[in-house]
Every structure is written in structure tokens, then in C-alpha cells.
Amino acid sequence: MEQDSSEEAMTQFKERPLGGWGLLQITAGTGLAVYTVWAGIIMPGFRRVPLKLQVPYVPASHAQVRSVMTLLQGRSGNIADLGSGDGRIVLEAYRQGFQPVVGYELNPWLIRLSNFHAWRAGYSGKVSFRQEDLWKVSLAECRNVTVFLAPSVVRPELTRL
């Protein structure tokens, strides 16, 4: 009996025209969903960043990751990736034999995404991601430092590394 009533309801739903009110409901629902994603996932990473440094997260392409690894050819030791995003450079550096590899990122959602990517690649526990301000991280023990940031974020003292 339930199956018949659910089929009847679906048939009535399909036959009914959308109309202005239905379109308004769909638009409002979509707007609410987009705002929820923005407020819950994207915006938390910007909260601790000064307004002039707020840049959108743009993942590195495979070609850009290869370029970074090309610059690191012939080098060994540990790597610190400042502004690690979703962890692409960290994971590739580990694949290339660098150890230990640490990614520093402000956005807690990107840290979770990075840990998920590391787990999926089988590197969980072999690489690490830390939620820290890249301007306050001690790089005294680092042999290699990668920084893949927007030009507006790079400070003069970082270019002296």
C-alpha cells in the first residue's frame, strides 16, 4: 500500500508545473546551500588571516607540482611546505624520497583534506600537516622550504630564504 501511495505522489509531483513559487524555493534553497558551504568550509580559513592577505585557495596543478619537484632535484632531507593547501606538494615530496615532510596551513578544512589525501595515498603517519601561521613557523631545522603562494601574500623576508 505504501508503495502505491509513494508512486502516486511522485506522479502528481511530476505532473504539477513548477511555477514562480517553486522556482523561488529552488533559488532560495540553492543560495542557502552555497552560503552554508562558504560559511562552514571556506570562510574559517580566512578568519585569522589579515584582510590584505586573504587570497582564495587555488590548488596547484600537476605541472606546477612537477616544476617544484624539478627545482628540488638533487636535494635531500626534510621539507617544510608553507601554505600547503590540500597537500599536493607534501605528498609528491614524500614520493620523491624527502623525509620528514611537513605542510603548514591555516585553513582547518584544508588540513583535514590534506590528511584525507595522505590516508588515501597510504602516507598517513608518514607526512604531517599542521595548522600554524606560516609567518611564525621556525624553519631553523629545515633543509628545504617550498612556498606556493599568491604574490600578494609573499613578504620580502620570505624571499631571502
CSV table of C-alpha atoms in Angstrom, one decimal:
chain,number,residue,atom,x,y,z
A,1,MET,CA,0.0,0.0,0.0
A,2,GLU,CA,2.8,2.4,0.9
A,3,GLN,CA,4.5,1.8,-2.5
A,4,ASP,CA,1.3,2.7,-4.4
A,5,SER,CA,0.9,5.9,-2.4
A,6,SER,CA,4.6,6.9,-2.9
A,7,GLU,CA,4.2,6.2,-6.7
A,8,GLU,CA,1.0,8.2,-6.8
A,9,ALA,CA,2.7,11.1,-5.0
A,10,MET,CA,5.7,11.0,-7.4
A,11,THR,CA,3.3,11.0,-10.4
A,12,GLN,CA,1.4,14.0,-9.1
A,13,PHE,CA,4.7,15.8,-8.4
A,14,LYS,CA,5.9,15.3,-11.9
A,15,GLU,CA,2.7,16.4,-13.5
A,16,ARG,CA,2.5,19.6,-11.4
A,17,PRO,CA,4.0,22.7,-13.1
A,18,LEU,CA,7.0,24.3,-11.3
A,19,GLY,CA,5.6,27.9,-11.3
A,20,GLY,CA,7.0,31.0,-9.8
A,21,TRP,CA,6.8,29.9,-6.2
A,22,GLY,CA,8.6,26.6,-7.0
A,23,LEU,CA,11.3,28.5,-8.8
A,24,LEU,CA,11.7,30.8,-5.9
A,25,GLN,CA,12.0,27.9,-3.5
A,26,ILE,CA,14.7,26.2,-5.6
A,27,THR,CA,16.6,29.5,-5.9
A,28,ALA,CA,16.4,30.1,-2.1
A,29,GLY,CA,17.5,26.6,-1.4
A,30,THR,CA,20.5,26.8,-3.7
A,31,GLY,CA,21.5,30.1,-2.2
A,32,LEU,CA,21.3,28.7,1.3
A,33,ALA,CA,23.4,25.7,0.3
A,34,VAL,CA,26.1,27.9,-1.3
A,35,TYR,CA,26.2,30.1,1.8
A,36,THR,CA,26.4,27.1,4.1
A,37,VAL,CA,29.4,25.8,2.1
A,38,TRP,CA,31.0,29.2,2.2
A,39,ALA,CA,30.4,29.8,5.9
A,40,GLY,CA,31.2,26.3,7.1
A,41,ILE,CA,34.1,25.3,4.8
A,42,ILE,CA,35.8,28.1,3.0
A,43,MET,CA,35.5,31.1,5.4
A,44,PRO,CA,37.1,29.6,8.5
A,45,GLY,CA,40.5,29.6,6.8
A,46,PHE,CA,40.2,33.4,6.3
A,47,ARG,CA,39.2,34.3,9.8
A,48,ARG,CA,42.7,34.5,11.2
A,49,VAL,CA,44.3,36.0,8.1
A,50,PRO,CA,44.6,39.8,7.8
A,51,LEU,CA,42.2,41.2,5.2
A,52,LYS,CA,45.0,42.3,2.9
A,53,LEU,CA,46.3,38.7,2.8
A,54,GLN,CA,43.0,36.9,2.2
A,55,VAL,CA,43.5,35.0,-1.0
A,56,PRO,CA,41.4,32.3,-2.4
A,57,TYR,CA,42.6,28.7,-2.2
A,58,VAL,CA,43.8,27.6,-5.6
A,59,PRO,CA,45.2,24.1,-5.8
A,60,ALA,CA,48.5,23.6,-7.6
A,61,SER,CA,48.2,21.9,-11.0
A,62,HIS,CA,50.2,18.8,-11.8
A,63,ALA,CA,52.5,20.8,-14.0
A,64,GLN,CA,53.2,23.3,-11.1
A,65,VAL,CA,53.9,20.4,-8.7
A,66,ARG,CA,56.3,18.9,-11.2
A,67,SER,CA,58.0,22.3,-11.5
A,68,VAL,CA,58.5,22.5,-7.8
A,69,MET,CA,59.9,18.9,-7.7
A,70,THR,CA,62.3,19.8,-10.6
A,71,LEU,CA,63.7,22.6,-8.5
A,72,LEU,CA,64.3,20.2,-5.7
A,73,GLN,CA,66.1,17.6,-7.8
A,74,GLY,CA,69.5,16.6,-6.3
A,75,ARG,CA,68.4,17.7,-2.9
A,76,SER,CA,67.5,15.6,0.1
A,77,GLY,CA,66.4,15.9,3.7
A,78,ASN,CA,63.4,17.4,5.3
A,79,ILE,CA,60.9,19.8,3.6
A,80,ALA,CA,58.5,22.3,5.1
A,81,ASP,CA,55.7,23.4,2.7
A,82,LEU,CA,54.4,26.8,3.8
A,83,GLY,CA,50.7,27.2,2.8
A,84,SER,CA,50.4,23.6,1.9
A,85,GLY,CA,46.7,23.8,0.8
A,86,ASP,CA,45.4,20.3,0.1
A,87,GLY,CA,48.9,18.7,0.5
A,88,ARG,CA,49.8,18.0,-3.2
A,89,ILE,CA,53.4,19.2,-2.9
A,90,VAL,CA,53.9,17.5,0.5
A,91,LEU,CA,52.7,14.1,-0.9
A,92,GLU,CA,54.8,14.4,-4.0
A,93,ALA,CA,57.9,15.4,-2.0
A,94,TYR,CA,57.4,12.3,0.1
A,95,ARG,CA,57.0,10.2,-3.0
A,96,GLN,CA,60.3,11.7,-4.2
A,97,GLY,CA,62.1,10.5,-1.0
A,98,PHE,CA,62.1,13.6,1.2
A,99,GLN,CA,61.7,12.8,4.9
A,100,PRO,CA,60.2,14.2,7.1
A,101,VAL,CA,57.8,16.3,5.1
A,102,VAL,CA,55.6,18.8,6.9
A,103,GLY,CA,52.9,21.0,5.5
A,104,TYR,CA,51.8,24.2,7.3
A,105,GLU,CA,48.3,25.6,6.6
A,106,LEU,CA,45.9,28.0,8.3
A,107,ASN,CA,42.6,26.6,7.0
A,108,PRO,CA,41.4,23.7,9.2
A,109,TRP,CA,39.3,22.3,6.4
A,110,LEU,CA,42.4,22.1,4.1
A,111,ILE,CA,44.3,20.3,6.9
A,112,ARG,CA,41.5,17.7,7.0
A,113,LEU,CA,41.5,17.4,3.2
A,114,SER,CA,45.3,17.0,3.3
A,115,ASN,CA,45.1,14.3,5.9
A,116,PHE,CA,42.5,12.5,3.8
A,117,HIS,CA,44.7,12.7,0.7
A,118,ALA,CA,47.6,11.3,2.7
A,119,TRP,CA,45.5,8.5,4.1
A,120,ARG,CA,44.2,7.6,0.6
A,121,ALA,CA,47.7,7.6,-0.8
A,122,GLY,CA,48.9,5.3,2.1
A,123,TYR,CA,51.1,8.0,3.7
A,124,SER,CA,49.1,8.6,6.8
A,125,GLY,CA,51.6,8.9,9.7
A,126,LYS,CA,54.5,9.4,7.2
A,127,VAL,CA,53.7,13.0,6.4
A,128,SER,CA,52.2,15.6,8.7
A,129,PHE,CA,50.1,18.7,8.3
A,130,ARG,CA,50.0,21.4,11.0
A,131,GLN,CA,47.6,24.2,11.4
A,132,GLU,CA,50.0,27.1,12.1
A,133,ASP,CA,50.7,30.5,10.8
A,134,LEU,CA,53.4,30.2,8.2
A,135,TRP,CA,55.0,33.5,9.4
A,136,LYS,CA,55.5,32.1,12.9
A,137,VAL,CA,56.9,28.7,12.0
A,138,SER,CA,60.5,28.1,12.9
A,139,LEU,CA,62.5,27.0,9.8
A,140,ALA,CA,65.8,26.7,11.6
A,141,GLU,CA,66.0,22.9,11.1
A,142,CYS,CA,64.6,22.8,7.6
A,143,ARG,CA,66.9,22.0,4.7
A,144,ASN,CA,64.2,22.6,2.1
A,145,VAL,CA,61.3,25.0,2.1
A,146,THR,CA,58.6,25.2,-0.5
A,147,VAL,CA,56.2,28.2,-0.7
A,148,PHE,CA,53.5,28.1,-3.3
A,149,LEU,CA,51.5,31.3,-2.5
A,150,ALA,CA,49.9,34.2,-4.3
A,151,PRO,CA,52.3,37.0,-5.0
A,152,SER,CA,50.3,39.3,-2.7
A,153,VAL,CA,51.0,37.1,0.3
A,154,VAL,CA,54.8,36.7,-0.1
A,155,ARG,CA,56.6,39.1,2.2
A,156,PRO,CA,60.2,40.3,1.5
A,157,GLU,CA,61.7,38.3,4.3
A,158,LEU,CA,60.4,35.1,2.8
A,159,THR,CA,62.2,35.8,-0.5
A,160,ARG,CA,65.5,35.8,1.5
A,161,LEU,CA,65.2,32.1,2.3
